[in-house]
Coordinates of C-alpha atoms in Angstrom, one line a residue:
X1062 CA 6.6 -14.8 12.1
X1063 CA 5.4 -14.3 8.2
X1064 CA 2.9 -17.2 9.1
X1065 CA 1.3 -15.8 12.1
X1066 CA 1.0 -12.7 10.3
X1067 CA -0.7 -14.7 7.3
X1068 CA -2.9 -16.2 9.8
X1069 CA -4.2 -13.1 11.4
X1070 CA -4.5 -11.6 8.0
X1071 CA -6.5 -14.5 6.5
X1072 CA -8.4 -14.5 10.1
X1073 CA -9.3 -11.1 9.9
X1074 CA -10.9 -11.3 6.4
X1075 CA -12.9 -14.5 7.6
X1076 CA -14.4 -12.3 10.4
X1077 CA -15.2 -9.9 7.6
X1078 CA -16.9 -12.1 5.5
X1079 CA -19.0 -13.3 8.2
X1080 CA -20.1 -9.3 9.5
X1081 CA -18.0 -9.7 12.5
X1082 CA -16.2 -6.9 12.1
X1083 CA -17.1 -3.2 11.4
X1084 CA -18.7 -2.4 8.4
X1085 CA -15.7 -0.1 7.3
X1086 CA -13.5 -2.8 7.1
X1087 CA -16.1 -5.4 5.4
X1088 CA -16.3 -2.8 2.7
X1089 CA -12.8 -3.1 2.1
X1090 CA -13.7 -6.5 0.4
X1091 CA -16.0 -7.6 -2.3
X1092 CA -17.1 -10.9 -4.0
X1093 CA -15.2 -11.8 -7.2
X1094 CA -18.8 -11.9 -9.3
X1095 CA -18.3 -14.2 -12.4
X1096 CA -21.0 -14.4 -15.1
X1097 CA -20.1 -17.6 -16.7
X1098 CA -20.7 -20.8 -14.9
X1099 CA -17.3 -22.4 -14.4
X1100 CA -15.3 -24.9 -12.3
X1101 CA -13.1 -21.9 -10.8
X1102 CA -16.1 -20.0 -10.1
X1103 CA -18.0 -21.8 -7.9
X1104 CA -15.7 -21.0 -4.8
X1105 CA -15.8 -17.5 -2.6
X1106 CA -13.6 -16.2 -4.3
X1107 CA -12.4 -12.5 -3.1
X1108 CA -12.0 -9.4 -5.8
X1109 CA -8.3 -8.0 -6.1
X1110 CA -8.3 -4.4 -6.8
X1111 CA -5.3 -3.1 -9.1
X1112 CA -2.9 -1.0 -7.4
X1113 CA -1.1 1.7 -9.1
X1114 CA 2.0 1.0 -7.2
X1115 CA 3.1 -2.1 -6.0
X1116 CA 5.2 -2.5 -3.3
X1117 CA 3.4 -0.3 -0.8
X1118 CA -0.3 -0.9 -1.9
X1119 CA 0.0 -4.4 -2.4
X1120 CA 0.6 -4.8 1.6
X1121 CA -2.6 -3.1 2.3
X1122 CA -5.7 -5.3 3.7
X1123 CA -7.5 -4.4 0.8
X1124 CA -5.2 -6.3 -1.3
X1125 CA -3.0 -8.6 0.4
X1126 CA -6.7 -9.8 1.8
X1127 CA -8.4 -11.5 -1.1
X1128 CA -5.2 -12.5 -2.8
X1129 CA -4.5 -14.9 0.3
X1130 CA -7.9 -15.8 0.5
X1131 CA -7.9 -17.0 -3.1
X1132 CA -5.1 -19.0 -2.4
X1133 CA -7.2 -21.0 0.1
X1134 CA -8.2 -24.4 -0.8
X1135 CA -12.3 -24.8 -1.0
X1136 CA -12.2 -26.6 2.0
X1137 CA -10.8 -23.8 4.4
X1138 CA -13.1 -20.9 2.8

């Protein structure tokens, strides 16, 4: 069950990366912009917004989102 709901999760932020989805939820994620030129930066790489308190705001889309995204290899992005 806690991979199907990673897959739907990771689904849904693929649709919003590709404007498939409303724009309320596409503005729930931005690009992680790096200024230097590096090896990790050349990926789509998802911003991770702090949260002031953990265990319930690091469930939200917002969050949970880009830090399963970034997990991603290169190949699935």
């Amino acid at each position: 069950i806690h991979v199907r709901a990673e897959y739907i999760l990771l689904l849904m932020v693929y649709t919003c990366l590709n404007n498939l989805t409303p724009k309320y939820l596409s503005d729930l994620l931005t690009l992680d912009i790096n200024l230097y030129c590096t090896r990790s930066s050349t990926g789509l790489n998802l911003h991770i917004p702090t949260t002031k308190y953990k265990t319930f705001a690091d469930r939200s889309f917002s969050v949970a989102g880009p830090q399963l995204w970034n997990k991603l290899p290169e190949q699935l992005k």
